[in-house]
CSV table of C-alpha atoms in Angstrom, one decimal:
chain,number,residue,atom,x,y,z
V,91,MET,CA,14.8,132.5,109.3
V,92,ILE,CA,14.4,131.8,113.0
V,93,ASP,CA,10.7,133.0,113.2
V,94,PRO,CA,9.1,130.3,111.0
V,95,LEU,CA,11.2,127.7,112.9
V,96,GLN,CA,9.9,129.0,116.2
V,97,ARG,CA,6.3,129.0,115.0
V,98,LEU,CA,6.8,125.3,113.8
V,99,GLY,CA,8.2,124.4,117.2
V,100,ALA,CA,5.4,126.2,119.1
V,101,ALA,CA,2.8,124.5,116.9
V,102,SER,CA,4.2,121.0,117.6
V,103,LEU,CA,4.6,121.7,121.3
V,104,ASN,CA,0.9,122.8,121.4
V,105,ALA,CA,-0.2,119.8,119.5
V,106,PHE,CA,1.6,117.5,121.9
V,107,ALA,CA,0.3,119.4,124.9
V,108,LYS,CA,-3.2,119.0,123.6
V,109,LEU,CA,-2.7,115.3,123.0
V,110,GLY,CA,-1.5,114.9,126.6
V,111,ARG,CA,-4.4,116.9,127.9
V,112,ALA,CA,-6.8,114.7,125.9
V,113,ASN,CA,-5.3,111.6,127.3
V,114,LEU,CA,-5.4,112.9,130.9
V,115,PHE,CA,-9.0,113.9,130.3
V,116,LEU,CA,-9.9,110.5,129.1
V,117,ALA,CA,-8.2,108.9,132.1
V,118,LEU,CA,-10.1,111.3,134.5
V,119,ALA,CA,-13.4,110.6,132.7
V,120,LEU,CA,-12.9,106.9,133.1
V,121,THR,CA,-12.6,107.3,136.9
V,122,GLY,CA,-16.3,108.4,136.8
V,123,VAL,CA,-17.5,104.9,135.9
V,124,PRO,CA,-18.6,104.0,139.4
V,125,GLU,CA,-20.6,107.2,139.5
V,126,ILE,CA,-22.7,106.2,136.4
V,127,LEU,CA,-23.2,102.7,137.8
V,128,ARG,CA,-24.6,104.3,141.0
V,129,ARG,CA,-26.7,106.8,139.1
V,130,PRO,CA,-27.7,105.2,135.7
V,131,GLY,CA,-30.3,108.0,135.2
V,132,LEU,CA,-27.5,110.3,134.1
V,133,LEU,CA,-26.4,107.9,131.4
V,134,ILE,CA,-30.0,107.2,130.2
V,135,ARG,CA,-30.7,110.9,129.9
V,136,GLN,CA,-27.6,111.2,127.6
V,137,MET,CA,-28.4,108.0,125.7
V,138,TYR,CA,-31.7,109.8,124.8
V,139,MET,CA,-29.9,112.9,123.6
V,140,VAL,CA,-27.2,111.2,121.8
V,141,GLY,CA,-28.7,107.9,120.6
V,142,VAL,CA,-32.5,108.1,120.4
V,143,LEU,CA,-32.6,111.5,118.7
V,144,SER,CA,-30.1,110.2,116.0
V,145,ILE,CA,-32.3,107.2,115.1
V,146,LEU,CA,-34.3,108.9,112.4
V,147,LEU,CA,-31.2,110.4,110.7
V,148,ILE,CA,-29.3,107.1,110.8
V,149,ALA,CA,-32.2,105.0,109.6
V,150,LEU,CA,-33.0,107.3,106.6
V,151,SER,CA,-29.4,107.6,105.6
V,152,GLY,CA,-28.9,103.9,105.8
V,153,LEU,CA,-32.0,103.3,103.7
V,154,PHE,CA,-30.8,105.7,101.0
V,155,VAL,CA,-27.2,104.5,101.1
V,156,GLY,CA,-28.4,100.9,100.7
V,157,MET,CA,-30.7,101.9,97.8
V,158,VAL,CA,-27.9,103.7,96.0
V,159,LEU,CA,-25.6,100.7,96.5
V,160,GLY,CA,-28.3,98.4,95.0
V,161,LEU,CA,-28.8,100.6,92.0
V,162,GLN,CA,-25.1,101.2,91.2
V,163,GLY,CA,-24.2,97.6,92.0
V,164,TYR,CA,-26.9,96.3,89.7
V,165,ASN,CA,-25.7,98.5,86.8
V,166,VAL,CA,-22.1,97.2,87.1
V,167,LEU,CA,-22.9,93.6,87.9
V,168,SER,CA,-25.5,93.2,85.1
V,169,ASP,CA,-22.7,93.9,82.6
V,170,PHE,CA,-21.1,90.7,83.7
V,171,GLY,CA,-24.4,88.8,84.1
V,172,ALA,CA,-23.7,88.6,87.9
V,173,GLU,CA,-26.8,90.4,89.3
V,174,GLU,CA,-27.2,87.5,91.8
V,175,SER,CA,-24.1,88.8,93.6
V,176,LEU,CA,-25.8,92.0,94.4
V,177,GLY,CA,-26.6,90.8,97.9
V,178,VAL,CA,-23.0,90.0,98.6
V,179,MET,CA,-21.9,93.4,97.2
V,180,VAL,CA,-24.4,95.4,99.2
V,181,ALA,CA,-24.0,93.5,102.4
V,182,ALA,CA,-20.2,93.3,102.3
V,183,SER,CA,-19.7,97.0,101.6
V,184,LEU,CA,-22.2,97.9,104.3
V,185,VAL,CA,-21.1,95.5,107.0
V,186,ARG,CA,-17.3,96.0,106.5
V,187,GLU,CA,-17.0,99.7,105.7
V,188,LEU,CA,-20.0,101.9,105.0
V,189,GLY,CA,-22.0,100.9,108.1
V,190,PRO,CA,-19.5,101.9,110.8
V,191,VAL,CA,-17.8,104.7,108.8
V,192,VAL,CA,-20.9,106.6,107.5
V,193,THR,CA,-22.6,106.2,110.9
V,194,ALA,CA,-19.6,107.6,112.7
V,195,LEU,CA,-19.5,110.6,110.3
V,196,LEU,CA,-23.2,111.3,110.7
V,197,PHE,CA,-22.9,110.7,114.4
V,198,SER,CA,-20.2,113.2,114.8
V,199,GLY,CA,-22.3,115.8,112.9
V,200,ARG,CA,-25.5,115.0,114.7
V,201,ALA,CA,-24.4,114.2,118.2
V,202,GLY,CA,-20.7,115.0,118.5
V,203,SER,CA,-21.1,118.7,117.5
V,204,ALA,CA,-24.0,119.0,120.0
V,205,LEU,CA,-21.9,117.6,122.8
V,206,THR,CA,-19.0,119.9,122.0
V,207,ALA,CA,-21.3,123.0,121.9
V,208,GLU,CA,-23.1,122.0,125.1
V,209,ILE,CA,-20.0,121.4,127.1
V,210,GLY,CA,-18.3,124.4,125.6
V,211,LEU,CA,-21.2,126.6,126.6
V,212,MET,CA,-21.3,125.1,130.1
V,213,LYS,CA,-17.7,126.1,130.4
V,214,ALA,CA,-18.2,129.6,128.9
V,215,THR,CA,-21.1,130.3,131.2
V,216,GLU,CA,-19.1,129.0,134.2
V,217,GLN,CA,-21.5,126.2,135.0
V,218,LEU,CA,-18.6,123.7,135.2
V,219,SER,CA,-16.9,126.0,137.8
V,220,GLY,CA,-20.2,126.4,139.5
V,221,MET,CA,-20.5,122.7,139.9
V,222,GLU,CA,-17.0,122.5,141.4
V,223,MET,CA,-17.9,125.2,143.9
V,224,MET,CA,-20.8,123.0,145.0
V,225,ALA,CA,-18.4,120.1,145.4
V,226,VAL,CA,-19.9,118.3,142.4
V,227,ASP,CA,-17.2,116.9,140.1
V,228,PRO,CA,-18.2,118.1,136.6
V,229,MET,CA,-16.0,115.4,135.2
V,230,LYS,CA,-18.1,112.6,136.8
V,231,ARG,CA,-21.4,114.4,136.5
V,232,VAL,CA,-21.2,115.9,133.0
V,233,ILE,CA,-18.4,114.3,131.0
V,234,THR,CA,-18.5,110.6,131.9
V,235,PRO,CA,-22.2,110.0,131.2
V,236,ARG,CA,-21.9,111.7,127.8
V,237,LEU,CA,-18.7,109.8,126.9
V,238,PHE,CA,-20.3,106.4,127.7
V,239,ALA,CA,-23.6,107.4,126.1
V,240,GLY,CA,-21.8,108.0,122.8
V,241,ILE,CA,-19.6,104.8,123.1
V,242,LEU,CA,-22.7,102.7,123.8
V,243,SER,CA,-24.9,104.3,121.1
V,244,MET,CA,-22.5,104.0,118.2
V,245,PRO,CA,-22.5,100.2,117.7
V,246,LEU,CA,-26.3,100.2,118.1
V,247,LEU,CA,-26.7,102.9,115.5
V,248,ALA,CA,-24.2,101.3,113.2
V,249,GLY,CA,-26.1,98.0,113.4
V,250,LEU,CA,-29.3,99.7,112.6
V,251,PHE,CA,-27.7,101.6,109.7
V,252,THR,CA,-26.3,98.4,108.2
V,253,TYR,CA,-29.5,96.4,108.6
V,254,ILE,CA,-31.7,99.0,107.1
V,255,GLY,CA,-29.1,99.6,104.4
V,256,ILE,CA,-29.2,96.0,103.4
V,257,TYR,CA,-33.0,96.2,103.2
V,258,GLY,CA,-32.6,99.3,101.0
V,259,GLY,CA,-30.5,97.3,98.7
V,260,TYR,CA,-33.0,94.5,98.8
V,261,PHE,CA,-35.8,96.9,98.0
V,262,VAL,CA,-34.1,98.3,94.9
V,263,GLY,CA,-32.4,95.1,93.8
V,264,VAL,CA,-35.1,92.5,94.3
V,265,LEU,CA,-38.4,94.4,94.3
V,266,LEU,CA,-37.6,97.0,91.7
V,267,LEU,CA,-35.0,95.5,89.4
V,268,GLY,CA,-35.9,91.8,89.7
V,269,VAL,CA,-32.8,90.2,91.1
V,270,ASP,CA,-33.7,86.6,92.3
V,271,GLU,CA,-34.6,86.8,96.0
V,272,GLY,CA,-33.2,83.4,96.9
V,273,SER,CA,-29.7,84.0,95.5
V,274,PHE,CA,-29.7,87.5,96.9
V,275,TRP,CA,-29.9,86.2,100.5
V,276,SER,CA,-28.1,82.9,100.1
V,277,GLN,CA,-25.0,84.3,98.3
V,278,MET,CA,-24.9,87.0,101.0
V,279,GLN,CA,-25.1,84.4,103.8
V,280,ALA,CA,-22.4,82.3,102.1
V,281,ALA,CA,-20.0,85.3,101.7
V,282,ILE,CA,-20.5,87.1,105.0
V,283,ASP,CA,-18.7,85.4,107.9
V,284,PHE,CA,-20.0,86.0,111.4
V,285,ARG,CA,-16.6,86.3,113.2
V,286,GLU,CA,-14.7,87.9,110.3
V,287,ASP,CA,-17.3,90.4,109.2
V,288,ILE,CA,-20.1,91.1,111.8
V,289,ILE,CA,-17.9,91.0,114.9
V,290,ASN,CA,-15.2,93.1,113.2
V,291,SER,CA,-17.9,95.6,112.1
V,292,VAL,CA,-19.1,95.9,115.8
V,293,ILE,CA,-15.5,96.3,116.9
V,294,LYS,CA,-15.0,99.0,114.3
V,295,SER,CA,-18.2,100.9,115.3
V,296,LEU,CA,-17.2,100.7,119.0
V,297,ALA,CA,-13.8,102.1,118.2
V,298,PHE,CA,-15.3,104.9,116.2
V,299,GLY,CA,-17.7,105.6,119.0
V,300,VAL,CA,-14.8,106.0,121.4
V,301,ILE,CA,-13.0,108.3,118.9
V,302,VAL,CA,-15.9,110.5,118.0
V,303,THR,CA,-17.3,111.0,121.5
V,304,TRP,CA,-13.8,111.4,123.0
V,305,ILE,CA,-13.0,114.2,120.5
V,306,ALA,CA,-16.4,115.8,120.9
V,307,VAL,CA,-16.4,116.0,124.7
V,308,PHE,CA,-12.7,116.9,124.9
V,309,GLU,CA,-13.0,119.7,122.4
V,310,GLY,CA,-15.9,121.1,124.4
V,311,TYR,CA,-14.0,120.8,127.7
V,312,ASP,CA,-10.9,122.3,126.2
V,313,ALA,CA,-12.7,125.2,124.3
V,314,VAL,CA,-11.7,128.8,124.8
V,315,PRO,CA,-14.6,130.0,127.0
V,316,THR,CA,-16.0,132.6,124.6
V,317,SER,CA,-18.7,132.4,122.0
V,318,GLU,CA,-16.0,132.4,119.3
V,319,GLY,CA,-14.0,129.7,121.1
V,320,VAL,CA,-17.1,127.5,121.4
V,321,SER,CA,-17.9,127.9,117.7
V,322,ARG,CA,-14.3,127.0,116.8
V,323,ALA,CA,-14.3,124.0,119.1
V,324,THR,CA,-17.5,122.7,117.5
V,325,THR,CA,-16.0,123.0,114.0
V,326,ARG,CA,-12.8,121.3,115.1
V,327,SER,CA,-14.8,118.5,116.8
V,328,VAL,CA,-16.5,117.6,113.5
V,329,VAL,CA,-13.4,118.0,111.4
V,330,TYR,CA,-11.1,116.1,113.7
V,331,SER,CA,-13.7,113.4,114.1
V,332,ALA,CA,-13.9,112.9,110.3
V,333,PHE,CA,-10.1,112.7,110.0
V,334,ALA,CA,-9.7,110.4,112.9
V,335,VAL,CA,-12.5,108.1,111.8
V,336,LEU,CA,-11.3,107.8,108.2
V,337,GLY,CA,-7.7,107.4,109.3
V,338,SER,CA,-8.4,104.8,112.0
V,339,ASP,CA,-10.7,103.0,109.6
V,340,PHE,CA,-7.7,102.4,107.3
V,341,ILE,CA,-5.7,101.1,110.2
V,342,LEU,CA,-8.5,98.9,111.5
V,343,THR,CA,-9.2,97.5,108.0
V,344,ALA,CA,-5.6,96.7,107.5
V,345,LEU,CA,-5.5,94.9,110.8
V,346,MET,CA,-8.7,93.0,110.3
V,347,PHE,CA,-8.9,92.2,106.6
V,348,GLY,CA,-5.3,92.5,105.5
V,349,GLU,CA,-3.4,89.3,105.3
N,32,MET,CA,-46.3,110.1,132.6
N,33,ASP,CA,-43.5,112.2,133.8
N,34,ASN,CA,-40.7,113.3,131.6
N,35,SER,CA,-37.9,111.0,132.8
N,36,ARG,CA,-40.2,108.0,132.3
N,37,ILE,CA,-40.7,108.8,128.7
N,38,VAL,CA,-37.0,109.3,128.2
N,39,GLU,CA,-36.3,105.9,129.8
N,40,ILE,CA,-38.9,104.2,127.6
N,41,TRP,CA,-37.4,105.8,124.5
N,42,VAL,CA,-33.9,104.7,125.5
N,43,GLY,CA,-35.2,101.2,126.1
N,44,VAL,CA,-36.8,101.2,122.6
N,45,PHE,CA,-33.5,102.4,121.1
N,46,VAL,CA,-31.4,99.8,122.8
N,47,ALA,CA,-33.9,97.1,121.8
N,48,ILE,CA,-33.9,98.2,118.2
N,49,GLY,CA,-30.1,98.4,118.1
N,50,LEU,CA,-29.5,95.0,119.6
N,51,GLY,CA,-32.3,93.6,117.4
N,52,ALA,CA,-30.6,94.9,114.3
N,53,LEU,CA,-27.2,93.5,115.3
N,54,PHE,CA,-28.9,90.1,116.1
N,55,LEU,CA,-30.7,90.0,112.8
N,56,LEU,CA,-27.5,91.0,111.0
N,57,ALA,CA,-25.8,88.0,112.6
N,58,MET,CA,-28.6,85.6,111.9
N,59,GLN,CA,-29.9,86.8,108.5
N,60,VAL,CA,-26.9,88.2,106.8
N,61,SER,CA,-24.0,86.1,108.0
N,62,ASN,CA,-23.4,82.4,108.2
N,63,LEU,CA,-23.9,82.2,111.9
N,64,ALA,CA,-26.9,79.8,111.4
N,65,GLU,CA,-24.5,77.3,109.9
N,66,PHE,CA,-22.1,77.4,112.8
N,67,ARG,CA,-23.8,74.7,114.8
N,68,GLU,CA,-23.5,72.3,111.9
N,69,GLN,CA,-19.8,72.9,111.7
N,70,LYS,CA,-19.1,72.0,115.3
N,71,THR,CA,-20.7,68.6,114.8
N,72,GLY,CA,-19.9,66.1,112.2
N,73,TYR,CA,-17.0,63.8,111.6
N,74,ARG,CA,-13.6,64.6,110.0
N,75,LEU,CA,-12.3,63.1,106.8
N,76,ARG,CA,-8.9,63.7,105.1
N,77,ALA,CA,-7.9,63.6,101.5
N,78,HIS,CA,-4.6,64.1,99.7
N,79,PHE,CA,-4.7,66.2,96.5
N,80,SER,CA,-1.7,67.0,94.2
N,81,ASN,CA,-3.3,70.4,93.5
N,82,ILE,CA,-6.2,72.1,95.2
N,83,GLY,CA,-6.4,75.2,93.0
N,84,THR,CA,-8.1,78.0,94.9
N,85,LEU,CA,-9.9,75.8,97.4
N,86,LYS,CA,-10.2,77.6,100.8
N,87,VAL,CA,-11.1,76.7,104.3
N,88,ARG,CA,-14.9,76.8,104.7
N,89,SER,CA,-15.4,75.9,101.0
N,90,PRO,CA,-18.4,73.5,100.6
N,91,VAL,CA,-18.2,69.8,100.3
N,92,LYS,CA,-21.0,68.5,98.1
N,93,ILE,CA,-22.5,65.2,97.1
N,94,ALA,CA,-24.6,65.4,93.9
N,95,GLY,CA,-24.7,69.1,94.4
N,96,VAL,CA,-26.0,69.0,97.9
N,97,THR,CA,-23.7,70.6,100.5
N,98,VAL,CA,-23.0,68.0,103.2
N,99,GLY,CA,-20.0,69.6,104.9
N,100,ARG,CA,-17.2,72.1,104.8
N,101,VAL,CA,-13.5,72.2,104.4
N,102,ALA,CA,-12.1,72.5,107.9
N,103,ALA,CA,-8.3,72.8,107.3
N,104,ILE,CA,-5.8,72.8,104.5
N,105,HIS,CA,-2.1,72.1,104.9
N,106,LEU,CA,0.8,70.7,103.0
N,107,ASP,CA,2.1,67.2,103.5
N,108,PRO,CA,5.9,68.0,103.8
N,109,GLU,CA,7.0,64.5,102.7
N,110,GLN,CA,4.9,64.0,99.6
N,111,TYR,CA,4.4,67.7,98.7
N,112,GLN,CA,0.7,67.1,98.5
N,113,ALA,CA,-2.1,69.2,99.9
N,114,VAL,CA,-4.0,67.6,102.8
N,115,VAL,CA,-7.6,68.8,102.9
N,116,GLU,CA,-9.5,68.1,106.1
N,117,MET,CA,-13.3,68.1,105.8
N,118,ARG,CA,-16.1,68.1,108.3
N,119,ILE,CA,-19.1,66.1,107.1
N,120,GLN,CA,-22.5,66.3,108.8
N,121,PRO,CA,-23.1,63.1,110.8
N,122,GLN,CA,-26.3,62.1,109.1
N,123,TYR,CA,-24.4,61.4,105.8
N,124,LYS,CA,-22.5,58.2,105.8
N,125,LEU,CA,-19.9,57.7,103.0
N,126,PRO,CA,-18.7,54.3,101.6
N,127,ASP,CA,-14.9,53.9,102.0
N,128,ASP,CA,-14.3,53.7,98.2
N,129,SER,CA,-15.8,57.2,97.6
N,130,ILE,CA,-14.0,59.6,95.2
N,131,ALA,CA,-13.1,63.2,96.1
N,132,SER,CA,-12.6,65.7,93.3
N,133,ILE,CA,-12.2,69.4,93.2
N,134,TYR,CA,-14.6,71.2,90.9
N,135,THR,CA,-15.4,74.8,90.1
N,136,SER,CA,-19.0,76.1,90.4
N,137,GLY,CA,-19.7,77.9,87.2
N,138,LEU,CA,-17.0,79.0,84.8
N,139,LEU,CA,-15.2,81.4,87.2
N,140,GLY,CA,-16.9,80.5,90.4
N,141,GLU,CA,-15.4,79.3,93.6
N,142,GLN,CA,-14.0,75.8,94.0
N,143,TYR,CA,-15.5,73.0,96.1
N,144,VAL,CA,-14.9,69.4,96.9
N,145,ALA,CA,-17.3,67.0,95.2
N,146,ILE,CA,-17.6,63.5,96.6
N,147,GLU,CA,-18.9,60.6,94.5
N,148,ALA,CA,-20.2,57.9,96.7
N,149,GLY,CA,-18.8,54.4,96.0
N,150,GLY,CA,-20.5,51.1,96.4
N,151,SER,CA,-18.6,49.5,99.3
N,152,PRO,CA,-20.6,48.3,102.3
N,153,GLU,CA,-17.9,49.7,104.6
N,154,PHE,CA,-18.4,53.3,105.7
N,155,LEU,CA,-15.8,56.0,106.4
N,156,GLU,CA,-15.4,57.0,110.0
N,157,ASP,CA,-14.0,59.9,111.9
N,158,GLY,CA,-10.4,60.6,110.9
N,159,ASP,CA,-10.4,58.3,107.9
N,160,GLU,CA,-8.9,59.2,104.6
N,161,ILE,CA,-10.5,59.3,101.2
N,162,GLU,CA,-8.0,57.4,99.0
N,163,ILE,CA,-9.1,58.2,95.5
N,164,THR,CA,-8.9,61.8,94.7
N,165,GLN,CA,-8.9,64.0,91.6
N,166,SER,CA,-7.1,67.4,91.6
N,167,ALA,CA,-8.4,70.7,90.6
N,168,LEU,CA,-8.1,71.7,86.9
N,169,VAL,CA,-5.7,74.5,86.5
N,170,LEU,CA,-6.5,76.6,83.4
N,171,GLU,CA,-2.8,77.3,82.6
N,172,GLU,CA,-2.0,73.5,82.6
N,173,LEU,CA,-4.9,72.9,80.2
N,174,ILE,CA,-3.8,75.6,77.9
N,175,GLY,CA,-0.3,74.4,78.0
N,176,LYS,CA,-1.3,70.8,77.1
N,177,PHE,CA,-3.5,72.2,74.3
N,178,LEU,CA,-0.6,74.2,72.9
N,179,VAL,CA,1.8,71.3,73.1
N,180,LYS,CA,-0.8,69.1,71.2
N,181,ALA,CA,-1.4,71.8,68.7
N,182,THR,CA,2.3,72.3,67.9
N,183,GLU,CA,2.8,68.5,67.7
N,184,GLU,CA,0.0,68.3,65.1
N,185,SER,CA,1.3,71.2,63.0
N,186,GLY,CA,5.0,70.1,63.5
N,187,PRO,CA,5.4,67.2,60.9
N,188,LYS,CA,4.0,69.2,58.0
N,189,GLU,CA,7.1,71.5,57.9
């Protein structure tokens, strides 16, 4: 009777302790901001690893997501004789939800897992302790550039995803299925508001960038320094990122678009 | 070229593409291009007894051409009428006996304010009110009237 209770208590205490460590970790990582301003090369190197190498994946996924939206939207909308609204449907779903969310999920699989594995291995092979021995703060040298590279890359990647996705929808809807081009764009422009939709989309992707990268670097830094520990940390990084992105998306959507 | 230079060039390309995509999203997909028009223009007011589903930013049209947007909607607490404030682009001058009506675009489309220009030589200026208005048609009211009429016609036979 007492044992399950004890396990429950231990699990909750562990979860809270981890949450506390994660917050301390973020605060410490933020103290490294002057360091990356002084040495922007560190940040640029990580932007390359995190951002540039994800472009192809993000662009192709955006294209296919937009094309599928165009196809499915056309099937449903043509039942009501409202094919002209296809542009609104594709753009609204991409700008408001799919752009930031799918990009964040892909980003956590492509870049987040790599960050976790890299930092976890650095810890397991005692490179982080080695840096400390040489009076180099691994927090400022390793963690902060990666954190900010992720945070800065996410909105750019999400913007790319959304834009290419809309052209995917345009390709299928207008060029293949024959929706009128003028009403495709004009209805879209009439329905998508700059402040309400585009700015909120950028805010969302920025928030997801913080969440995904924070989880990824923290899981790596907090990993048990064995090969099994690193592999578990990598899995957790992707799983927690997905949960956190989808959960916070609901909250952000409720705050932004709920009345 | 050494390795770090290539990395920097690629990051530069990435940032440029990302910012470019965001910029194009704002300009091509959203209504940002219209924003400049909204800031300019003069304000007109009109009282309606019912505005249906008219919203802020709904178009104001003359002969089907959009000449402005609805800027604000609120309730007049004394007459219990809706007050619609519109912003009209400055190149369009309206006679002061113009009529404002609320119509629906298409059968189920969104509602907009249609203005029929009058013949007066005096023009409306910033802050003026359009006196003659026609409210939105509410489907339930129409059906209600129709039913009343139908029952009146069938009534005397019994």
